[in-house]
């Protein structure tokens, strides 16, 4: 792993941000490839979806919408041990999600003057579950459970056809997970074309599709490759999105007391995802870093995806950041704003108290990132590429909208009428003031007598 040495340096905020290792997103370059896909699906619906499945997934699905019996069969065939793991993950995620549901509230500002806030669920959501190098039933759980807890009434899932299924349906473990969660609207559609289907809807092209294959959604969530990320960015003015996700990443703040073998295993675990995955160790101990490098040399060749891991760890997005001490390590972590931040130090609580930017924080040596990926109850859909400086991970709040309800009675409005009018006139929007004054005076358009009318009406 390459070395980024911050020791003895007093960096400005801009210089610290620039020093952080990053993968190239490349969404701008993908735009010209994605735009024709979006346009074609918008115009031709299911016919275009089948053409793109044949082109990119090398199969032409007969059923773009997965039949209910296929999901039931997948659940019946699911390995009991895997099913138990999925159900436990669902149980824990439901418990955390239930506690995240915000309560309505109101504020009484004066007699007859109240502002309330309601949290309203998004009506229809499209959840994307990636395929590619791995299968992600965990992503089904992380997207569906908080949406259900929020009260979303219509959920649709899109996930690519599996190369292991000759019938063109998605991976059976994903289908079984959908069945466990009670989601019956699932599409064997992947890539940018799935995002187009969610954004624009898709008319049917075969009898089994019906007249409308898929209705448009209000919001799209879920991770994906560069083409999925680009498509989400491009339709974000038409529908809501959770984020434009980049390659996954981990940062670990560690001091000399941390276990180097465990640190190496944690870096490898993240590097396994993708050649562009970022694995970053932040430490003030050169001795620890040397031991981690030694452990990596031993462990990487022995893991199944050694070539992928090796590419990731040697990439420009990964590295070991040397610091002068724990305070500079914290500064570096806040600048990096990791998707996943592990804290393995002598006093983790003191470090965590100073962390401002992270998608999720994993405290101590027995809270490794894979725990959050599968079973901790937290959500693994998190901000990447430094966006944790201003963005949060997916949760119940992702699927809800706060809406204010303004309720003033006659006296409540009367108390403010003259002031509202004065404010409106100062902004050269006199009709705004006239709107309010009309409730209390006879002629708000007679500017010469406004103050007199206000006094007579008891507005002053």
Short mmCIF file of C-alpha atoms in Angstrom, two decimals:
data_model
loop_
_atom_site.label_atom_id
_atom_site.label_comp_id
_atom_site.label_asym_id
_atom_site.label_seq_id
_atom_site.Cartn_x
_atom_site.Cartn_y
_atom_site.Cartn_z
CA UNK A 1 0.00 0.00 0.00
CA UNK A 2 1.25 3.47 -0.78
CA UNK A 3 2.26 5.87 1.99
CA UNK A 4 0.77 9.33 2.54
CA UNK A 5 2.93 11.04 5.15
CA UNK A 6 1.32 13.99 6.94
CA UNK A 7 3.84 14.11 9.79
CA UNK A 8 5.33 17.52 10.50
CA UNK A 9 2.93 19.23 8.09
CA UNK A 10 0.45 22.00 8.88
CA UNK A 11 -2.05 21.62 6.07
CA UNK A 12 -4.85 24.00 5.19
CA UNK A 13 -8.33 22.52 4.92
CA UNK A 14 -8.06 22.49 1.13
CA UNK A 15 -4.63 20.80 1.26
CA UNK A 16 -5.88 18.15 3.68
CA UNK A 17 -8.84 17.35 1.42
CA UNK A 18 -6.53 17.18 -1.59
CA UNK A 19 -4.16 14.79 0.20
CA UNK A 20 -6.82 12.14 0.75
CA UNK A 21 -6.74 9.04 -1.49
CA UNK A 22 -9.73 8.86 -3.82
CA UNK A 23 -11.01 6.68 -6.64
CA UNK A 24 -12.06 8.40 -9.84
CA UNK A 25 -15.85 8.44 -10.15
CA UNK A 26 -15.98 8.85 -13.93
CA UNK A 27 -19.69 9.63 -14.11
CA UNK A 28 -19.11 12.43 -16.64
CA UNK A 29 -17.44 10.01 -19.04
CA UNK A 30 -20.33 7.54 -18.68
CA UNK A 31 -23.01 10.14 -19.47
CA UNK A 32 -22.79 9.80 -23.24
CA UNK A 33 -23.21 6.02 -22.92
CA UNK A 34 -26.12 6.25 -20.51
CA UNK A 35 -28.21 8.93 -22.25
CA UNK A 36 -29.24 6.72 -25.21
CA UNK A 37 -30.30 3.99 -22.78
CA UNK A 38 -32.51 6.40 -20.85
CA UNK A 39 -34.04 7.74 -24.05
CA UNK A 40 -34.71 4.29 -25.51
CA UNK A 41 -36.40 2.91 -22.41
CA UNK A 42 -38.52 6.06 -22.16
CA UNK A 43 -39.63 5.65 -25.76
CA UNK A 44 -40.00 1.86 -26.11
CA UNK A 45 -40.45 0.56 -22.58
CA UNK A 46 -40.27 -3.22 -22.16
CA UNK A 47 -39.04 -3.80 -25.71
CA UNK A 48 -35.95 -1.71 -25.00
CA UNK A 49 -35.45 -3.43 -21.64
CA UNK A 50 -35.33 -6.83 -23.33
CA UNK A 51 -32.91 -5.55 -25.98
CA UNK A 52 -30.55 -4.17 -23.32
CA UNK A 53 -30.77 -7.39 -21.28
CA UNK A 54 -29.72 -9.31 -24.36
CA UNK A 55 -26.87 -6.87 -25.04
CA UNK A 56 -25.48 -6.50 -21.52
CA UNK A 57 -26.65 -9.61 -19.63
CA UNK A 58 -26.52 -11.98 -22.61
CA UNK A 59 -30.03 -13.25 -22.01
CA UNK A 60 -33.47 -12.17 -23.20
CA UNK A 61 -35.89 -12.53 -20.28
CA UNK A 62 -39.31 -13.86 -21.08
CA UNK A 63 -40.65 -12.36 -17.87
CA UNK A 64 -39.27 -8.96 -16.99
CA UNK A 65 -41.50 -8.93 -13.92
CA UNK A 66 -40.62 -11.94 -11.82
CA UNK A 67 -43.60 -14.31 -11.41
CA UNK A 68 -44.79 -14.78 -7.83
CA UNK A 69 -44.34 -18.54 -8.08
CA UNK A 70 -40.65 -18.06 -8.90
CA UNK A 71 -40.12 -16.13 -5.67
CA UNK A 72 -42.01 -18.75 -3.66
CA UNK A 73 -39.93 -21.51 -5.23
CA UNK A 74 -36.73 -19.62 -4.46
CA UNK A 75 -37.76 -19.34 -0.80
CA UNK A 76 -38.63 -23.04 -0.63
CA UNK A 77 -35.20 -23.94 -2.03
CA UNK A 78 -33.23 -21.55 0.19
CA UNK A 79 -30.59 -23.14 2.39
CA UNK A 80 -32.04 -23.18 5.95
CA UNK A 81 -28.85 -21.73 7.41
CA UNK A 82 -28.84 -18.85 4.95
CA UNK A 83 -32.55 -18.27 5.57
CA UNK A 84 -31.94 -18.08 9.32
CA UNK A 85 -29.16 -15.53 8.76
CA UNK A 86 -31.38 -13.42 6.48
CA UNK A 87 -34.29 -13.51 8.92
CA UNK A 88 -32.03 -12.47 11.82
CA UNK A 89 -30.67 -9.60 9.74
CA UNK A 90 -34.23 -8.52 8.92
CA UNK A 91 -35.25 -8.73 12.57
CA UNK A 92 -32.41 -6.51 13.74
CA UNK A 93 -32.85 -4.02 10.90
CA UNK A 94 -36.57 -3.76 11.62
CA UNK A 95 -35.88 -3.04 15.30
CA UNK A 96 -33.50 -0.18 14.48
CA UNK A 97 -35.72 1.17 11.71
CA UNK A 98 -38.78 1.24 13.96
CA UNK A 99 -36.91 3.47 16.39
CA UNK A 100 -35.97 5.87 13.58
CA UNK A 101 -39.55 6.80 12.63
CA UNK A 102 -39.90 10.50 13.48
CA UNK A 103 -42.89 11.68 15.49
CA UNK A 104 -45.07 14.61 14.43
CA UNK A 105 -44.80 17.73 16.57
CA UNK A 106 -46.22 21.24 16.84
CA UNK A 107 -45.09 24.60 18.17
CA UNK A 108 -47.54 27.11 19.62
CA UNK A 109 -46.11 30.57 18.97
CA UNK A 110 -48.98 32.58 20.45
CA UNK A 111 -52.69 32.30 21.05
CA UNK A 112 -54.18 30.91 17.82
CA UNK A 113 -50.78 30.59 16.15
CA UNK A 114 -49.48 27.06 15.58
CA UNK A 115 -46.97 25.46 13.20
CA UNK A 116 -46.98 21.67 13.10
CA UNK A 117 -44.86 19.18 11.21
CA UNK A 118 -45.98 15.89 9.72
CA UNK A 119 -43.71 13.20 8.30
CA UNK A 120 -45.25 11.77 5.15
CA UNK A 121 -43.86 8.65 3.44
CA UNK A 122 -42.91 8.75 -0.21
CA UNK A 123 -45.73 7.04 -2.11
CA UNK A 124 -43.79 4.81 -4.52
CA UNK A 125 -40.12 3.81 -4.39
CA UNK A 126 -37.85 1.94 -6.78
CA UNK A 127 -35.09 -0.03 -5.07
CA UNK A 128 -32.06 -1.07 -7.10
CA UNK A 129 -30.11 -4.15 -6.05
CA UNK A 130 -26.83 -4.67 -7.93
CA UNK A 131 -25.47 -7.89 -9.40
CA UNK A 132 -22.03 -8.07 -10.97
CA UNK A 133 -19.12 -9.42 -8.93
CA UNK A 134 -21.30 -10.51 -6.01
CA UNK A 135 -24.90 -11.17 -5.02
CA UNK A 136 -26.44 -8.74 -2.55
CA UNK A 137 -29.53 -10.00 -0.72
CA UNK A 138 -28.23 -7.80 2.10
CA UNK A 139 -28.94 -4.75 -0.06
CA UNK A 140 -32.53 -5.92 -0.46
CA UNK A 141 -32.89 -5.86 3.33
CA UNK A 142 -31.13 -2.50 3.76
CA UNK A 143 -33.42 -0.80 1.23
CA UNK A 144 -36.74 -2.52 1.87
CA UNK A 145 -36.90 -2.59 5.68
CA UNK A 146 -36.56 1.18 6.33
CA UNK A 147 -38.94 1.91 3.44
CA UNK A 148 -41.53 -0.39 5.01
CA UNK A 149 -40.95 1.15 8.44
CA UNK A 150 -41.52 4.59 6.91
CA UNK A 151 -44.89 3.45 5.53
CA UNK A 152 -44.08 3.48 1.81
CA UNK A 153 -47.13 1.90 0.19
CA UNK A 154 -45.62 0.80 -3.12
CA UNK A 155 -42.17 -0.84 -3.40
CA UNK A 156 -40.58 -2.14 -6.59
CA UNK A 157 -37.20 -3.86 -6.84
CA UNK A 158 -35.01 -4.11 -9.92
CA UNK A 159 -32.02 -6.42 -10.05
CA UNK A 160 -30.12 -7.91 -13.01
CA UNK A 161 -30.88 -11.34 -14.46
CA UNK A 162 -28.55 -13.96 -13.03
CA UNK A 163 -26.07 -15.63 -15.34
CA UNK A 164 -26.75 -18.80 -13.35
CA UNK A 165 -30.45 -18.79 -14.22
CA UNK A 166 -31.21 -19.93 -17.77
CA UNK A 167 -34.73 -18.50 -17.47
CA UNK A 168 -33.42 -14.94 -17.22
CA UNK A 169 -34.59 -14.40 -13.65
CA UNK A 170 -32.50 -12.79 -10.88
CA UNK A 171 -30.44 -14.69 -8.35
CA UNK A 172 -32.58 -17.05 -6.27
CA UNK A 173 -31.25 -15.82 -2.93
CA UNK A 174 -32.33 -12.30 -3.83
CA UNK A 175 -35.77 -13.56 -4.85
CA UNK A 176 -36.07 -15.53 -1.61
CA UNK A 177 -35.15 -12.44 0.39
CA UNK A 178 -37.87 -10.46 -1.41
CA UNK A 179 -40.33 -13.20 -0.47
CA UNK A 180 -39.26 -13.08 3.19
CA UNK A 181 -39.81 -9.31 3.17
CA UNK A 182 -43.18 -9.54 1.42
CA UNK A 183 -42.14 -7.65 -1.71
CA UNK A 184 -43.90 -9.05 -4.77
CA UNK A 185 -43.02 -6.44 -7.43
CA UNK A 186 -39.59 -7.50 -8.63
CA UNK A 187 -38.05 -6.95 -12.07
CA UNK A 188 -35.26 -8.83 -13.80
CA UNK A 189 -33.76 -5.58 -15.04
CA UNK A 190 -30.28 -4.26 -14.31
CA UNK A 191 -28.02 -1.33 -15.10
CA UNK A 192 -28.96 2.11 -16.33
CA UNK A 193 -32.03 0.65 -18.03
CA UNK A 194 -33.50 -0.24 -14.61
CA UNK A 195 -33.07 3.36 -13.47
CA UNK A 196 -34.80 4.54 -16.65
CA UNK A 197 -37.68 2.12 -16.03
CA UNK A 198 -38.15 3.49 -12.52
CA UNK A 199 -37.89 7.12 -13.58
CA UNK A 200 -40.15 7.03 -16.64
CA UNK A 201 -42.17 3.86 -16.20
CA UNK A 202 -42.28 1.27 -18.97
CA UNK A 203 -45.08 0.16 -21.25
CA UNK A 204 -45.38 -3.54 -21.98
CA UNK A 205 -44.27 -5.15 -25.23
CA UNK A 206 -45.32 -8.78 -24.70
CA UNK A 207 -48.66 -10.20 -23.50
CA UNK A 208 -47.15 -11.26 -20.15
CA UNK A 209 -46.11 -7.64 -19.50
CA UNK A 210 -49.61 -6.23 -19.56
CA UNK A 211 -50.29 -2.79 -21.03
CA UNK A 212 -48.03 -1.19 -18.39
CA UNK A 213 -45.05 -3.21 -17.22
CA UNK A 214 -43.92 -0.76 -14.52
CA UNK A 215 -45.31 2.53 -13.22
CA UNK A 216 -42.87 5.37 -12.55
CA UNK A 217 -41.65 5.87 -8.98
CA UNK A 218 -41.15 8.95 -6.83
CA UNK A 219 -37.71 8.01 -5.49
CA UNK A 220 -34.90 5.63 -6.43
CA UNK A 221 -32.50 4.17 -3.88
CA UNK A 222 -29.77 1.57 -3.84
CA UNK A 223 -26.13 1.23 -4.93
CA UNK A 224 -24.82 0.19 -8.34
CA UNK A 225 -21.96 0.42 -10.80
CA UNK A 226 -20.78 3.51 -12.62
CA UNK A 227 -23.59 3.31 -15.17
CA UNK A 228 -26.27 2.96 -12.49
CA UNK A 229 -24.74 5.88 -10.55
CA UNK A 230 -24.62 8.01 -13.68
CA UNK A 231 -28.20 7.17 -14.61
CA UNK A 232 -29.38 8.10 -11.11
CA UNK A 233 -27.62 11.44 -11.35
CA UNK A 234 -29.16 12.11 -14.76
CA UNK A 235 -32.77 11.40 -13.70
CA UNK A 236 -32.46 13.11 -10.32
CA UNK A 237 -34.44 16.13 -11.53
CA UNK A 238 -37.34 13.84 -12.48
CA UNK A 239 -37.35 11.60 -9.41
CA UNK A 240 -35.65 11.73 -6.05
CA UNK A 241 -32.52 9.67 -5.42
CA UNK A 242 -30.69 8.69 -2.28
CA UNK A 243 -27.19 9.44 -3.58
CA UNK A 244 -24.77 8.97 -6.45
CA UNK A 245 -22.66 6.25 -4.91
CA UNK A 246 -19.01 5.76 -5.74
CA UNK A 247 -16.77 2.78 -4.98
CA UNK A 248 -16.97 1.44 -1.44
CA UNK A 249 -14.35 2.45 1.12
CA UNK A 250 -13.04 1.92 4.63
CA UNK A 251 -10.80 4.05 6.84
CA UNK A 252 -9.35 2.77 10.10
CA UNK A 253 -7.97 5.01 12.83
CA UNK A 254 -5.53 2.83 14.78
CA UNK A 255 -2.83 3.40 17.37
CA UNK A 256 0.09 1.22 18.41
CA UNK A 257 -2.10 -1.02 20.58
CA UNK A 258 -4.30 -2.23 17.70
CA UNK A 259 -4.05 -5.78 16.39
CA UNK A 260 -2.23 -5.58 13.01
CA UNK A 261 -3.59 -8.91 11.79
CA UNK A 262 -7.16 -7.78 12.38
CA UNK A 263 -6.48 -4.45 10.69
CA UNK A 264 -5.10 -6.27 7.64
CA UNK A 265 -8.15 -8.54 7.52
CA UNK A 266 -10.46 -5.51 7.68
CA UNK A 267 -8.63 -3.74 4.85
CA UNK A 268 -8.79 -6.89 2.72
CA UNK A 269 -12.49 -7.33 3.49
CA UNK A 270 -13.28 -3.97 1.93
CA UNK A 271 -10.85 -4.38 -0.97
CA UNK A 272 -12.67 -7.58 -1.94
CA UNK A 273 -15.65 -5.60 -3.20
CA UNK A 274 -14.05 -4.00 -6.23
CA UNK A 275 -10.74 -3.05 -7.83
CA UNK A 276 -11.65 0.59 -7.12
CA UNK A 277 -12.59 0.01 -3.47
CA UNK A 278 -10.67 2.21 -1.06
CA UNK A 279 -8.86 0.79 1.98
CA UNK A 280 -7.13 3.39 4.17
CA UNK A 281 -5.22 3.00 7.43
CA UNK A 282 -4.67 6.17 9.49
CA UNK A 283 -2.06 5.79 12.21
CA UNK A 284 0.70 7.53 14.13
CA UNK A 285 2.60 4.25 14.58
CA UNK A 286 5.09 3.31 11.89
CA UNK A 287 5.73 0.04 13.72
CA UNK A 288 2.03 -0.86 13.51
CA UNK A 289 1.91 0.03 9.81
CA UNK A 290 4.90 -2.22 9.09
CA UNK A 291 3.17 -5.12 10.84
CA UNK A 292 -0.04 -4.49 8.88
CA UNK A 293 1.91 -4.51 5.60
CA UNK A 294 3.57 -7.77 6.66
CA UNK A 295 0.19 -9.30 7.48
CA UNK A 296 -1.21 -8.17 4.12
CA UNK A 297 1.64 -9.90 2.30
CA UNK A 298 0.72 -13.10 4.12
CA UNK A 299 -3.07 -12.83 3.88
CA UNK A 300 -3.79 -11.41 0.42
CA UNK A 301 -2.48 -14.41 -1.58
CA UNK A 302 -4.58 -16.73 0.59
CA UNK A 303 -7.96 -15.04 0.07
CA UNK A 304 -10.19 -16.19 -2.78
CA UNK A 305 -10.31 -12.90 -4.67
CA UNK A 306 -6.60 -12.19 -4.24
CA UNK A 307 -6.12 -10.53 -7.62
CA UNK A 308 -9.00 -8.12 -7.08
CA UNK A 309 -7.85 -7.36 -3.52
CA UNK A 310 -4.27 -6.77 -4.61
CA UNK A 311 -5.38 -4.34 -7.32
CA UNK A 312 -7.53 -2.43 -4.85
CA UNK A 313 -4.88 -2.18 -2.13
CA UNK A 314 -2.25 -0.97 -4.60
CA UNK A 315 -4.57 1.59 -6.21
CA UNK A 316 -4.41 5.36 -5.77
CA UNK A 317 -7.61 5.19 -3.70
CA UNK A 318 -5.94 3.12 -0.96
CA UNK A 319 -3.02 3.82 1.34
CA UNK A 320 -1.53 4.25 4.79
CA UNK A 321 -1.71 7.78 6.18
CA UNK A 322 0.99 8.58 8.74
CA UNK A 323 0.16 11.28 11.30
CA UNK A 324 1.90 13.02 14.20
CA UNK A 325 -0.65 11.78 16.71
CA UNK A 326 -4.27 10.99 17.43
CA UNK A 327 -5.46 14.57 16.85
CA UNK A 328 -4.03 14.65 13.34
CA UNK A 329 -5.44 11.17 12.74
CA UNK A 330 -8.87 12.54 13.61
CA UNK A 331 -8.34 15.51 11.29
CA UNK A 332 -7.38 13.15 8.47
CA UNK A 333 -10.42 10.95 9.11
CA UNK A 334 -12.73 13.97 9.03
CA UNK A 335 -11.17 15.09 5.75
CA UNK A 336 -11.45 11.63 4.24
CA UNK A 337 -15.09 11.29 5.44
CA UNK A 338 -15.14 7.53 5.04
CA UNK A 339 -18.17 5.49 4.12
CA UNK A 340 -17.09 3.10 6.90
CA UNK A 341 -14.82 4.34 9.72
CA UNK A 342 -13.37 1.87 12.19
CA UNK A 343 -11.86 3.24 15.41
CA UNK A 344 -9.37 0.87 17.02
CA UNK A 345 -7.57 2.98 19.60
CA UNK A 346 -6.92 2.91 23.35
CA UNK A 347 -9.74 5.41 23.98
CA UNK A 348 -12.22 5.00 21.12
CA UNK A 349 -14.94 7.12 22.75
CA UNK A 350 -12.64 10.15 22.93
CA UNK A 351 -11.88 9.73 19.22
CA UNK A 352 -15.50 9.17 18.21
CA UNK A 353 -16.56 12.31 20.07
CA UNK A 354 -14.43 14.33 17.64
CA UNK A 355 -15.51 12.59 14.43
CA UNK A 356 -17.70 14.86 12.34
CA UNK A 357 -17.65 13.07 9.00
CA UNK A 358 -18.36 9.38 8.48
CA UNK A 359 -21.10 7.30 6.92
CA UNK A 360 -21.04 4.90 9.87
CA UNK A 361 -18.61 4.48 12.78
CA UNK A 362 -17.51 1.06 13.99
CA UNK A 363 -16.24 1.26 17.57
CA UNK A 364 -13.53 -1.06 18.78
CA UNK A 365 -11.91 -4.25 17.51
CA UNK A 366 -15.08 -6.36 17.74
CA UNK A 367 -17.21 -4.11 15.51
CA UNK A 368 -15.75 -4.81 12.04
CA UNK A 369 -17.44 -3.42 8.93
CA UNK A 370 -18.92 -6.76 7.75
CA UNK A 371 -21.02 -6.77 10.92
CA UNK A 372 -22.71 -3.65 9.57
CA UNK A 373 -22.92 -5.14 6.09
CA UNK A 374 -25.11 -7.97 7.28
CA UNK A 375 -26.29 -8.21 10.83
CA UNK A 376 -25.68 -5.26 13.18
CA UNK A 377 -29.12 -3.71 12.58
CA UNK A 378 -27.56 -0.60 11.07
CA UNK A 379 -27.86 0.24 7.37
CA UNK A 380 -25.03 -0.45 4.95
CA UNK A 381 -26.16 1.98 2.23
CA UNK A 382 -23.83 4.85 3.13
CA UNK A 383 -22.33 8.00 1.56
CA UNK A 384 -19.08 7.46 -0.36
CA UNK A 385 -16.36 9.53 -2.01
CA UNK A 386 -16.17 12.05 0.83
CA UNK A 387 -19.86 12.93 0.66
CA UNK A 388 -20.24 11.97 4.33
CA UNK A 389 -19.13 15.57 4.94
CA UNK A 390 -22.70 16.59 4.07
CA UNK A 391 -24.76 13.44 3.49
CA UNK A 392 -26.12 10.64 5.66
CA UNK A 393 -26.67 6.94 5.17
CA UNK A 394 -29.95 5.44 4.08
CA UNK A 395 -32.61 5.07 6.76
CA UNK A 396 -36.27 5.62 7.48
CA UNK A 397 -35.77 9.38 6.94
CA UNK A 398 -34.75 8.64 3.32
CA UNK A 399 -38.30 7.56 2.57
CA UNK A 400 -40.16 10.33 4.39
CA UNK A 401 -40.82 14.02 3.79
CA UNK A 402 -41.32 16.56 6.58
CA UNK A 403 -44.32 18.75 5.73
CA UNK A 404 -45.24 21.77 7.81
CA UNK A 405 -48.88 22.50 8.62
CA UNK A 406 -49.55 26.17 9.37
CA UNK A 407 -52.67 26.87 11.43
CA UNK A 408 -53.48 30.45 12.56
CA UNK A 409 -56.92 31.56 13.66
CA UNK A 410 -58.34 35.08 13.19
CA UNK A 411 -56.66 36.53 16.24
CA UNK A 412 -53.36 34.84 15.48
CA UNK A 413 -53.24 36.39 12.01
CA UNK A 414 -54.60 39.75 13.18
CA UNK A 415 -51.66 40.17 15.56
CA UNK A 416 -49.20 39.96 12.66
CA UNK A 417 -51.17 41.47 9.77
CA UNK A 418 -49.59 44.95 9.80
CA UNK A 419 -46.10 43.52 10.19
CA UNK A 420 -46.61 41.06 7.34
CA UNK A 421 -47.75 43.96 5.17
CA UNK A 422 -44.73 46.07 6.09
CA UNK A 423 -42.41 43.15 5.28
CA UNK A 424 -44.15 42.53 1.95
CA UNK A 425 -43.95 46.19 0.90
CA UNK A 426 -40.25 46.26 1.76
CA UNK A 427 -39.73 43.41 -0.74
CA UNK A 428 -41.85 45.18 -3.38
CA UNK A 429 -44.50 42.49 -3.18
CA UNK A 430 -47.48 44.60 -2.04
CA UNK A 431 -50.08 42.01 -3.11
CA UNK A 432 -48.69 39.71 -0.43
CA UNK A 433 -49.60 42.30 2.20
CA UNK A 434 -52.94 43.04 0.54
CA UNK A 435 -53.78 39.36 0.76
CA UNK A 436 -53.44 39.45 4.54
CA UNK A 437 -55.00 42.88 5.09
CA UNK A 438 -58.08 41.89 3.06
CA UNK A 439 -59.18 39.79 6.01
CA UNK A 440 -59.40 42.84 8.29
CA UNK A 441 -59.83 46.12 6.34
CA UNK A 442 -62.15 47.25 3.56
CA UNK A 443 -59.68 48.59 0.99
CA UNK A 444 -56.05 47.41 1.25
CA UNK A 445 -55.38 48.98 -2.18
CA UNK A 446 -55.95 52.54 -0.95
CA UNK A 447 -52.38 53.14 0.15
CA UNK A 448 -53.09 56.65 1.38
CA UNK A 449 -55.36 55.36 4.14
CA UNK A 450 -53.69 52.02 4.92
CA UNK A 451 -52.34 53.04 8.34
CA UNK A 452 -55.64 54.61 9.31
CA UNK A 453 -57.56 51.51 8.26
CA UNK A 454 -55.10 49.31 10.16
CA UNK A 455 -55.59 51.39 13.31
CA UNK A 456 -59.37 51.26 13.00
CA UNK A 457 -59.22 47.49 12.58
CA UNK A 458 -57.03 47.12 15.64
CA UNK A 459 -54.02 45.96 13.66
CA UNK A 460 -51.72 48.55 15.23
#
